[in-house]
PDB file of N, CA and C in Angstrom:
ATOM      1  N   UNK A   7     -37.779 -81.886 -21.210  1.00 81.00           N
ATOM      2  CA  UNK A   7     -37.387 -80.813 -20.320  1.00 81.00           C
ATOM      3  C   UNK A   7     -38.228 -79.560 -20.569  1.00 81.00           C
ATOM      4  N   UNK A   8     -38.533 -78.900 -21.908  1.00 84.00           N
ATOM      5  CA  UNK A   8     -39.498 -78.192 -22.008  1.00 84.00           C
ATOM      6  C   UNK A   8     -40.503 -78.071 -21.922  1.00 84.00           C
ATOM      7  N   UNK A   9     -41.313 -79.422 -21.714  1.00 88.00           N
ATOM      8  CA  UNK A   9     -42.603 -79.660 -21.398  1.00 88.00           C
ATOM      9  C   UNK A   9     -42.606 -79.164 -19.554  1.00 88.00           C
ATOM     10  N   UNK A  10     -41.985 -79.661 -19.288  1.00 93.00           N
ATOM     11  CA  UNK A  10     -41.499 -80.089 -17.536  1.00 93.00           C
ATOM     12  C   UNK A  10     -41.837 -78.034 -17.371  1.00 93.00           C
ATOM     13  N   UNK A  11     -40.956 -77.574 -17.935  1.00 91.00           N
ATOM     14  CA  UNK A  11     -40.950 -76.072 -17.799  1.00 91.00           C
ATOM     15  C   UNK A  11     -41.752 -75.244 -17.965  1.00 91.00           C
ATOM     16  N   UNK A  12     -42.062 -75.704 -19.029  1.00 90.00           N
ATOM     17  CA  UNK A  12     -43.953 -75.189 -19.548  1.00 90.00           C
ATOM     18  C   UNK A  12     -44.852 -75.238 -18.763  1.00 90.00           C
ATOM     19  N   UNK A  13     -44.927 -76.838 -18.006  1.00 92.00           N
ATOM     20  CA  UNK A  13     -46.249 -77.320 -17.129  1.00 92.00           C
ATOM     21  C   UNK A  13     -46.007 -76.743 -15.995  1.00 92.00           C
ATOM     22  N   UNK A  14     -44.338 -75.983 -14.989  1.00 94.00           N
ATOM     23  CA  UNK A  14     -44.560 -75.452 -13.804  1.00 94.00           C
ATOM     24  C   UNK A  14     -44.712 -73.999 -13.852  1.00 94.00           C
ATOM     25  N   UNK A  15     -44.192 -73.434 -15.108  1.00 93.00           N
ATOM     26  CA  UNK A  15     -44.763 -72.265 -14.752  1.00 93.00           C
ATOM     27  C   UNK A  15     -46.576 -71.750 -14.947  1.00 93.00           C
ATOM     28  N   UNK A  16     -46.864 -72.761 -15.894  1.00 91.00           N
ATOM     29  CA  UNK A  16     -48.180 -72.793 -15.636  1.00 91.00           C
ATOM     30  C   UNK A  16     -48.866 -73.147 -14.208  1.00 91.00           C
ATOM     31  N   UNK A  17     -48.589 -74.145 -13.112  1.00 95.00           N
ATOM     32  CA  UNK A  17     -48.621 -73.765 -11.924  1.00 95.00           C
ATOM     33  C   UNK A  17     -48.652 -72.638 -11.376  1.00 95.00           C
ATOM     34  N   UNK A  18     -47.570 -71.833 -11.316  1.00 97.00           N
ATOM     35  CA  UNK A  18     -47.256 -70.692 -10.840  1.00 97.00           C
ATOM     36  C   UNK A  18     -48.359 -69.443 -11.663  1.00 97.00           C
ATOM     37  N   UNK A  19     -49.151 -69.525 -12.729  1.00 94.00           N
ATOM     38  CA  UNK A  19     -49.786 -69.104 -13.422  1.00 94.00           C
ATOM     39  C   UNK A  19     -48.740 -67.591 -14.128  1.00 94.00           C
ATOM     40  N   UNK A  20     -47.557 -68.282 -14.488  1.00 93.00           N
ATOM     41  CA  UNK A  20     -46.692 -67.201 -14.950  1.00 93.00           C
ATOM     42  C   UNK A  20     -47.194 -67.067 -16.745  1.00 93.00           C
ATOM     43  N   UNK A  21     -47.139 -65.957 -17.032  1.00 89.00           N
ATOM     44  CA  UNK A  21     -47.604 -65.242 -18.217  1.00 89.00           C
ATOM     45  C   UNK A  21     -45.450 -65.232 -18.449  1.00 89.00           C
ATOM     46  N   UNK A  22     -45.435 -66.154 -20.219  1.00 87.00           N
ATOM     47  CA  UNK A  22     -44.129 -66.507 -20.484  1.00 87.00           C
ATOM     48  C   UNK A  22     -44.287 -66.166 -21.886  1.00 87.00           C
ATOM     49  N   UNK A  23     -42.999 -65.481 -22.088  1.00 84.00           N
ATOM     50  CA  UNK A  23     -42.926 -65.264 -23.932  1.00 84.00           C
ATOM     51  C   UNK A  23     -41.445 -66.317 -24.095  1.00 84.00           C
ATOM     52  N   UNK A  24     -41.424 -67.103 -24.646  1.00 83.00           N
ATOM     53  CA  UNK A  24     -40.469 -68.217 -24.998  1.00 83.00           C
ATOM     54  C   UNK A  24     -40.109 -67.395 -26.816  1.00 83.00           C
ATOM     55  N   UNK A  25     -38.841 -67.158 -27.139  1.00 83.00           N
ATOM     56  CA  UNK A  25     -38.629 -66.845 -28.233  1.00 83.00           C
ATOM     57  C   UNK A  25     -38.020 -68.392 -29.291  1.00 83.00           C
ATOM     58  N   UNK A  26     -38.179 -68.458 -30.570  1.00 81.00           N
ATOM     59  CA  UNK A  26     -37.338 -69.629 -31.217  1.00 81.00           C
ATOM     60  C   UNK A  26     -37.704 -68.914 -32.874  1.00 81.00           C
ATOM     61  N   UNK A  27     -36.002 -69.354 -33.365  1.00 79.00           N
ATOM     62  CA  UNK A  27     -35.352 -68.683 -34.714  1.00 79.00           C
ATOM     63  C   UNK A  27     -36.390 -70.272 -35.689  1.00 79.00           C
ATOM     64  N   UNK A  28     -36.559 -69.722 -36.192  1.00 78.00           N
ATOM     65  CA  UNK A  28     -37.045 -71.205 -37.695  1.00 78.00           C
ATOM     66  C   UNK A  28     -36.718 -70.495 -39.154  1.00 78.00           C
ATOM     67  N   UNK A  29     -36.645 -71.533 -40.102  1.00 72.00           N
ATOM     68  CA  UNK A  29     -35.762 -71.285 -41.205  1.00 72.00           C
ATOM     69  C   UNK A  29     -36.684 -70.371 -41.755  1.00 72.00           C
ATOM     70  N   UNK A  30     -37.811 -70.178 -41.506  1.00 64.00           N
ATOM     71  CA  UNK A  30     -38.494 -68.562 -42.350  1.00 64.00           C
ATOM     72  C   UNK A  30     -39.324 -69.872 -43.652  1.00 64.00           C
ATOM     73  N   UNK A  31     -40.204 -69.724 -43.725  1.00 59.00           N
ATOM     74  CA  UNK A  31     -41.628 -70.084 -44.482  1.00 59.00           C
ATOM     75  C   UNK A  31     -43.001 -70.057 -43.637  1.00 59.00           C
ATOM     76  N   UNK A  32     -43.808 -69.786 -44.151  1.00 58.00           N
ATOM     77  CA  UNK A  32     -45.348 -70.014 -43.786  1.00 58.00           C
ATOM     78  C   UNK A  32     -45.656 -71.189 -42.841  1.00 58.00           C
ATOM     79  N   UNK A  33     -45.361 -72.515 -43.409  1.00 65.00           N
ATOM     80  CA  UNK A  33     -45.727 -73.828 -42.954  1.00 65.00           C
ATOM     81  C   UNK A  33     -44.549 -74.332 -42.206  1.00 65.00           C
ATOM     82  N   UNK A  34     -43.348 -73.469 -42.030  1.00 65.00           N
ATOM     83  CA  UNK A  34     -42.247 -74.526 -41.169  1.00 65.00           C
ATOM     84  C   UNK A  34     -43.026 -74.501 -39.725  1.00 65.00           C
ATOM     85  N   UNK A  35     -42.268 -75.340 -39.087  1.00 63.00           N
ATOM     86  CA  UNK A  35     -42.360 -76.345 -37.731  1.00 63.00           C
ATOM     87  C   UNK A  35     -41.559 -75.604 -36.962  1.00 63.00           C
ATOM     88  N   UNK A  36     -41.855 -75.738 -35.218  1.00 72.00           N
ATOM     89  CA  UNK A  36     -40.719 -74.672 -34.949  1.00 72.00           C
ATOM     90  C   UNK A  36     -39.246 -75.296 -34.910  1.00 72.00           C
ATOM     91  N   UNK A  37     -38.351 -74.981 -34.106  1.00 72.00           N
ATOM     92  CA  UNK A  37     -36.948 -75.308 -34.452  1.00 72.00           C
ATOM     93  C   UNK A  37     -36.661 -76.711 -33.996  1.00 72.00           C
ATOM     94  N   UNK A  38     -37.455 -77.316 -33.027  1.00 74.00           N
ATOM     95  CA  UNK A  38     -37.191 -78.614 -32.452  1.00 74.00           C
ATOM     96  C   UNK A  38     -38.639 -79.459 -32.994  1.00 74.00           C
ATOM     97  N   UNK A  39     -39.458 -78.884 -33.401  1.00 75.00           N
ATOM     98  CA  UNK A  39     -40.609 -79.184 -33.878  1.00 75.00           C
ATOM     99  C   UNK A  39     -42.272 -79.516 -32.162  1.00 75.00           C
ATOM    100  N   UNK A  40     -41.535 -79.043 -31.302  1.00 81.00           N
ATOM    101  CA  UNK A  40     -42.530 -79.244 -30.704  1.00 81.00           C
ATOM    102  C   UNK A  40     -42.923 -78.523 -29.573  1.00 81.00           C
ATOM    103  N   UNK A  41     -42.298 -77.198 -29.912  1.00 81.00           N
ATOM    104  CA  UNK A  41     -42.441 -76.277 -28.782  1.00 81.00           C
ATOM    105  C   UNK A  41     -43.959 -75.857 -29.499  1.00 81.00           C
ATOM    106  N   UNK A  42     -44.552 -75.462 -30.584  1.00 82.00           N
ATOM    107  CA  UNK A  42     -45.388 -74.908 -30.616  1.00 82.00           C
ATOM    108  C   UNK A  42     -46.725 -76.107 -30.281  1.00 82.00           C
ATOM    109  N   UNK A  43     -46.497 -77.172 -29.692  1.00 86.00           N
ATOM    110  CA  UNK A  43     -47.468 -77.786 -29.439  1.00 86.00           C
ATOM    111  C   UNK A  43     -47.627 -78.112 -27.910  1.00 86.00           C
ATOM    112  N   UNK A  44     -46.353 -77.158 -27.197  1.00 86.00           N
ATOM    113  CA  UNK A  44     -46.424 -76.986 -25.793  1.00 86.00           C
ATOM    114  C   UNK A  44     -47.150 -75.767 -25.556  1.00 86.00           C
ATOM    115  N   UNK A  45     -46.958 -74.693 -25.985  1.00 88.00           N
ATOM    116  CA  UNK A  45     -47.382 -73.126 -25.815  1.00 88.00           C
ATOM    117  C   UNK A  45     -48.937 -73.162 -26.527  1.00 88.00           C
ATOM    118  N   UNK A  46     -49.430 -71.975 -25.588  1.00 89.00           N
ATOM    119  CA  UNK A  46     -51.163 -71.713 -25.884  1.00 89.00           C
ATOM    120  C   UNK A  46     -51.116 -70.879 -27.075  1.00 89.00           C
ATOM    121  N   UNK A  47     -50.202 -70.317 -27.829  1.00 89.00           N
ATOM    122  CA  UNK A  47     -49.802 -69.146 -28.364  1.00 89.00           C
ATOM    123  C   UNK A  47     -48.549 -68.894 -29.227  1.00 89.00           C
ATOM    124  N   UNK A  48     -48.519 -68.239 -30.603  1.00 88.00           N
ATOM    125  CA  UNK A  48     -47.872 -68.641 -31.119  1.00 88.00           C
ATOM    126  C   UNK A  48     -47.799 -66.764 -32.633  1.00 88.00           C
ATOM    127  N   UNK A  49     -47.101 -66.073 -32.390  1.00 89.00           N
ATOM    128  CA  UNK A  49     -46.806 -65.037 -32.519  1.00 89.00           C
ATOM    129  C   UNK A  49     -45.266 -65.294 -33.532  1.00 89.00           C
ATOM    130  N   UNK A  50     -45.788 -65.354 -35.591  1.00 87.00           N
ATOM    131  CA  UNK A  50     -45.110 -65.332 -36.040  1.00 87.00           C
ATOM    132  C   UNK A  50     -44.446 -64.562 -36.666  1.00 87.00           C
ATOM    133  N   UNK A  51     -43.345 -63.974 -36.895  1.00 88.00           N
ATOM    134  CA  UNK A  51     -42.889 -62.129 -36.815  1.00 88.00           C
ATOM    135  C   UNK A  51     -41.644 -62.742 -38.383  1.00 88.00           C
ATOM    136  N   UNK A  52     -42.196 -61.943 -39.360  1.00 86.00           N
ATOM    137  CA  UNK A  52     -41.326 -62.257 -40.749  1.00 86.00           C
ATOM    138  C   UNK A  52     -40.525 -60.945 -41.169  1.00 86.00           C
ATOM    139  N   UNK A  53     -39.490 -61.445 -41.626  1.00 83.00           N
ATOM    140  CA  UNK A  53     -38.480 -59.580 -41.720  1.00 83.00           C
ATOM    141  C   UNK A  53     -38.447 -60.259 -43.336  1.00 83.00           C
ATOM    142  N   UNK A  54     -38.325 -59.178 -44.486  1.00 81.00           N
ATOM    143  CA  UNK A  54     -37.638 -59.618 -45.511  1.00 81.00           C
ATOM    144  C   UNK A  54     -36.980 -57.943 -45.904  1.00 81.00           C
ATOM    145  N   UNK A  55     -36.359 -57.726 -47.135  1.00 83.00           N
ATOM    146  CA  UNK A  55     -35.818 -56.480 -47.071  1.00 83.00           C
ATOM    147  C   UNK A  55     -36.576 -55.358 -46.790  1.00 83.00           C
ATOM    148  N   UNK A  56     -37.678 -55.790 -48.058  1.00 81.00           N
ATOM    149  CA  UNK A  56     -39.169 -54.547 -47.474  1.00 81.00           C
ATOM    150  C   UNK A  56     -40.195 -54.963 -47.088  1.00 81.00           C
ATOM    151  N   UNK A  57     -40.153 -55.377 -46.562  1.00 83.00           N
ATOM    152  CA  UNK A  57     -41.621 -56.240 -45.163  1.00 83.00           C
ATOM    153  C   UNK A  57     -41.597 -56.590 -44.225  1.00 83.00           C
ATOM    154  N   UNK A  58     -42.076 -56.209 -43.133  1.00 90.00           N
ATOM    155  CA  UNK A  58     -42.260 -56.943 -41.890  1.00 90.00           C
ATOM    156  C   UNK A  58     -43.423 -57.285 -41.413  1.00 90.00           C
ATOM    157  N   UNK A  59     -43.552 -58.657 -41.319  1.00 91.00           N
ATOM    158  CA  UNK A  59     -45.206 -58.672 -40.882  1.00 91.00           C
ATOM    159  C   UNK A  59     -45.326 -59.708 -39.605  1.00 91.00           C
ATOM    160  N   UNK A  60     -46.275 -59.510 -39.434  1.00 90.00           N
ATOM    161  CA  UNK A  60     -47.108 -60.153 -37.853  1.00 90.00           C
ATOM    162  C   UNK A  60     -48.154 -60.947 -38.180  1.00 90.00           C
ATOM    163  N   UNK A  61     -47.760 -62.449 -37.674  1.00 89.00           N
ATOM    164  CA  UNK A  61     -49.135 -63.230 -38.157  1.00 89.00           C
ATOM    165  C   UNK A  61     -49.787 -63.878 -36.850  1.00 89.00           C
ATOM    166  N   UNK A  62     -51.022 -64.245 -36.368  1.00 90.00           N
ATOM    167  CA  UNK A  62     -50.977 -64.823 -34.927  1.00 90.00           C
ATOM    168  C   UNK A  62     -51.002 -65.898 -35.812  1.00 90.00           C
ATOM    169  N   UNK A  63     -49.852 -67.190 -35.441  1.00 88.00           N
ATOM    170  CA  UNK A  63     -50.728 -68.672 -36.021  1.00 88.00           C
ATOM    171  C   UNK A  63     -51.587 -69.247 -34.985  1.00 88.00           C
ATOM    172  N   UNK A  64     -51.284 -69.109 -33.645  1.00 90.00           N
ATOM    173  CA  UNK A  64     -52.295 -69.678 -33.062  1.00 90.00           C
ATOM    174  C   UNK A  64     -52.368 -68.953 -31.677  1.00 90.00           C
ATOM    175  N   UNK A  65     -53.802 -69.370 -31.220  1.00 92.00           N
ATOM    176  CA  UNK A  65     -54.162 -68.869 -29.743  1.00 92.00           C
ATOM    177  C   UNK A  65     -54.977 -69.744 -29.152  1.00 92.00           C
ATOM    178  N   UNK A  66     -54.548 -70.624 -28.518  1.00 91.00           N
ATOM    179  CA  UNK A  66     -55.638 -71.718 -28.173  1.00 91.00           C
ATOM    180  C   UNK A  66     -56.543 -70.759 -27.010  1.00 91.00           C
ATOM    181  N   UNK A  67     -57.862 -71.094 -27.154  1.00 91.00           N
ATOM    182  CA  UNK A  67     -59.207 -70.804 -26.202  1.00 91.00           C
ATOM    183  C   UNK A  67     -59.447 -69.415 -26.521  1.00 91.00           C
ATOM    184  N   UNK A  68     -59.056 -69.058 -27.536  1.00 92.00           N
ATOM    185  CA  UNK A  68     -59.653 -67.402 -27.863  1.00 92.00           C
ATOM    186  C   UNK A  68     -59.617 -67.820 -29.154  1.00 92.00           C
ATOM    187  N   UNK A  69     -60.352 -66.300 -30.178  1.00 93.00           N
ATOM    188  CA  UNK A  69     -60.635 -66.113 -31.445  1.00 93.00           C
ATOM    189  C   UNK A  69     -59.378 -65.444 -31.525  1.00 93.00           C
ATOM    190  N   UNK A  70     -58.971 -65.171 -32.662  1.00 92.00           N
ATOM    191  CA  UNK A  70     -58.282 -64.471 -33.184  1.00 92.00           C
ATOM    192  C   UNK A  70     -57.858 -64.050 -34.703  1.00 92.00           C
ATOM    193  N   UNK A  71     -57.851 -62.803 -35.115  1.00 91.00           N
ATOM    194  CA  UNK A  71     -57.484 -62.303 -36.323  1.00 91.00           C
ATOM    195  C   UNK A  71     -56.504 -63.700 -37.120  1.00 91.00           C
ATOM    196  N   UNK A  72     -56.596 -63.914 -37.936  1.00 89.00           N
ATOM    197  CA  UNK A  72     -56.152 -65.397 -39.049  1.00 89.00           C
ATOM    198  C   UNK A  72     -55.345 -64.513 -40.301  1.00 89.00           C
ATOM    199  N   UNK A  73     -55.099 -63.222 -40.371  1.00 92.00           N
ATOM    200  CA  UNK A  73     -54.152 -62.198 -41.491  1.00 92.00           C
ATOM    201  C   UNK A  73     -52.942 -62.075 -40.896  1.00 92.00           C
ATOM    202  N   UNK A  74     -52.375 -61.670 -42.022  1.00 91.00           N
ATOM    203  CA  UNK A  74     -50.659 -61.581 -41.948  1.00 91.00           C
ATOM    204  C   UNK A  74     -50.863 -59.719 -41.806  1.00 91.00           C
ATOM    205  N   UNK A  75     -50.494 -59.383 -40.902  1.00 93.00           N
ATOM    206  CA  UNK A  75     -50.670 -57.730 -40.837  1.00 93.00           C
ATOM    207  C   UNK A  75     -49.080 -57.063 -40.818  1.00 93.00           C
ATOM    208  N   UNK A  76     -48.910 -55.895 -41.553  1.00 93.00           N
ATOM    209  CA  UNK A  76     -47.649 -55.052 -41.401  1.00 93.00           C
ATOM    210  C   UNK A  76     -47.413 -54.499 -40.218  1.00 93.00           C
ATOM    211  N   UNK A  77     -45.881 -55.029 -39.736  1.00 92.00           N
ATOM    212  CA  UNK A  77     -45.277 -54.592 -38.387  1.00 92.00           C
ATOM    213  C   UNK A  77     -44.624 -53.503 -39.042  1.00 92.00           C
ATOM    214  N   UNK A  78     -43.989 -52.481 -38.002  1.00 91.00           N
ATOM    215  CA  UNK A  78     -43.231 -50.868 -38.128  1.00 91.00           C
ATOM    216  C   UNK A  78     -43.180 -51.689 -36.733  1.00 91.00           C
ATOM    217  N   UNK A  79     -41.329 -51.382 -36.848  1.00 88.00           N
ATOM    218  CA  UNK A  79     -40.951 -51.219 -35.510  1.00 88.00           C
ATOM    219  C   UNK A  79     -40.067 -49.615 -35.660  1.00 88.00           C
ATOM    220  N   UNK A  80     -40.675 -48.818 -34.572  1.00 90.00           N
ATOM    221  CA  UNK A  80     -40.252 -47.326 -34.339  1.00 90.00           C
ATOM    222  C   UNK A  80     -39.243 -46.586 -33.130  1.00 90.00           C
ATOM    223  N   UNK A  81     -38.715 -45.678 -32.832  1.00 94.00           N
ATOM    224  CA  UNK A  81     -38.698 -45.251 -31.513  1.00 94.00           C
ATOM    225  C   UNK A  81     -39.410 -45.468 -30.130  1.00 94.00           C
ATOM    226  N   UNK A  82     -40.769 -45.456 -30.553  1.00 95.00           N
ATOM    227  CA  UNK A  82     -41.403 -45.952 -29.990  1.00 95.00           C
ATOM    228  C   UNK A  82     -42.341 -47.355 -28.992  1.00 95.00           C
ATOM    229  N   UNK A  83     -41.627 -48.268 -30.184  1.00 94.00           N
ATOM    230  CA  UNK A  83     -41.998 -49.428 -29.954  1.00 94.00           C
ATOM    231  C   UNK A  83     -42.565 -50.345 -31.342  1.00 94.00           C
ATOM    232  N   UNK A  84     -43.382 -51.425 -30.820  1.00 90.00           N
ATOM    233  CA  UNK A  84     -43.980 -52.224 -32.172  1.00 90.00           C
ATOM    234  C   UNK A  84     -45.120 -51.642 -32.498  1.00 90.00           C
ATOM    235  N   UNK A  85     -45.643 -51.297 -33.849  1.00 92.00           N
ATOM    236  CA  UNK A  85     -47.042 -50.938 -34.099  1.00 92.00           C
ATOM    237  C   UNK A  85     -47.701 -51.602 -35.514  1.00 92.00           C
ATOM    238  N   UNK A  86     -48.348 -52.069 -35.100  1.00 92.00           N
ATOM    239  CA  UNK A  86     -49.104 -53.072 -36.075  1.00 92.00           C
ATOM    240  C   UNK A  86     -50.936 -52.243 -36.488  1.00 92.00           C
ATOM    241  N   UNK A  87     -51.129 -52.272 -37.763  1.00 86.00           N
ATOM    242  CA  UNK A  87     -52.043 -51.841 -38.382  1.00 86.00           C
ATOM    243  C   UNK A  87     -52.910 -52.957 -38.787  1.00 86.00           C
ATOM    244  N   UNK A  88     -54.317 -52.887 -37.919  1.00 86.00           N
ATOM    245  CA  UNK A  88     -54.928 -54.365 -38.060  1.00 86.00           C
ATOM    246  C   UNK A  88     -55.990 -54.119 -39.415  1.00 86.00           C
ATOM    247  N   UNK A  89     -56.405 -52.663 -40.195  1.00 88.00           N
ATOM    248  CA  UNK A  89     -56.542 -52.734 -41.061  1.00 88.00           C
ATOM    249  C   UNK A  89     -55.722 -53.132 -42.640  1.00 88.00           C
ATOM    250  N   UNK A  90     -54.858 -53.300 -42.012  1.00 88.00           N
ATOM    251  CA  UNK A  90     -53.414 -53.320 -43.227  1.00 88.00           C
ATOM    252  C   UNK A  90     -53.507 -54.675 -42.981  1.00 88.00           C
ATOM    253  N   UNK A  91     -53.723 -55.580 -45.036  1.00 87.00           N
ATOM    254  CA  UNK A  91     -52.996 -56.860 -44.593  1.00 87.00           C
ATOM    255  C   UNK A  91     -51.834 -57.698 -45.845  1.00 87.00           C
ATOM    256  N   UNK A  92     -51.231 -57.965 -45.571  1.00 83.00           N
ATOM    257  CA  UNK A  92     -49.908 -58.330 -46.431  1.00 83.00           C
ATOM    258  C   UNK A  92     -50.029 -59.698 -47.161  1.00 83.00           C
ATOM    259  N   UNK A  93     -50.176 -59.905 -48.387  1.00 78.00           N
ATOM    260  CA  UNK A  93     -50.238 -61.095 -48.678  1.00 78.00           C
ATOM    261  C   UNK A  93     -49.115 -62.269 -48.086  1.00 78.00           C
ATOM    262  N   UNK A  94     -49.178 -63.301 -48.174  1.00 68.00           N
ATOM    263  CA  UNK A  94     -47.863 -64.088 -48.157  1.00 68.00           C
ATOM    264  C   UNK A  94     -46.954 -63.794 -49.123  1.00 68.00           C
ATOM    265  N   UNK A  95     -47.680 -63.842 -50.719  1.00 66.00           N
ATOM    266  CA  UNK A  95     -46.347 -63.832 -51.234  1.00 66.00           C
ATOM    267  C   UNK A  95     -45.963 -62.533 -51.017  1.00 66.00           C
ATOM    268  N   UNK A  96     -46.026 -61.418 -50.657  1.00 59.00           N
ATOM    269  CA  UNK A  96     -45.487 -60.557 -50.471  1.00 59.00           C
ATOM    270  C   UNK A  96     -44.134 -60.608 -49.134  1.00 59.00           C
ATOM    271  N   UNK A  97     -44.337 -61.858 -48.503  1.00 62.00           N
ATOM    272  CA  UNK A  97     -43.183 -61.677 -47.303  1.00 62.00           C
ATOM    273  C   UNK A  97     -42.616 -62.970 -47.839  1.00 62.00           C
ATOM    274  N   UNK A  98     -42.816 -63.771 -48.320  1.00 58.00           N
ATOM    275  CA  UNK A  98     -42.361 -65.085 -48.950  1.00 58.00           C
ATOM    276  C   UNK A  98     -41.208 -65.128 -49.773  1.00 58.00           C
TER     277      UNK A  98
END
């Protein structure tokens, strides 16, 4: 069924942010294990008491930054510092 959903709004050439909760590690799978092998894109967002970070794991057909960077979410909105980068074990 998610494939089915995936492939028509790609028809429609709709630009889709699909959200999914996973148990929190580096290497987990997503929650059903196969949404991230439907989506072009893949935007992993880690909270721990003092860290929040932003990792892209994937972007199919583009380059992209491969670091775990510090999120601040503000009044303002999300702001991410692409010189700033967070180890794993630091959000781990």
């Amino acid at each position: 069924a998610m494939y089915l959903l995936i492939e028509e709004l790609r028809k429609i050439n709709c630009t889709t942010l699909l959200t999914c909760e996973t148990a929190g590690g580096k290497n987990d799978l997503s929650r059903f294990g196969v949404e991230e092998f439907l989506v072009d894109g893949i935007l992993q967002v880690h909270f721990t008491p003092h860290n929040r970070a932003l990792w892209v794991r994937k972007m199919r057909g583009t380059k992209h930054d491969t670091r775990v960077h510090p999120l601040s979410i503000t009044d303002t909105g999300l702001s991410i510092d692409p010189k700033q980068e967070i180890m794993w074990e630091a959000i781990t």
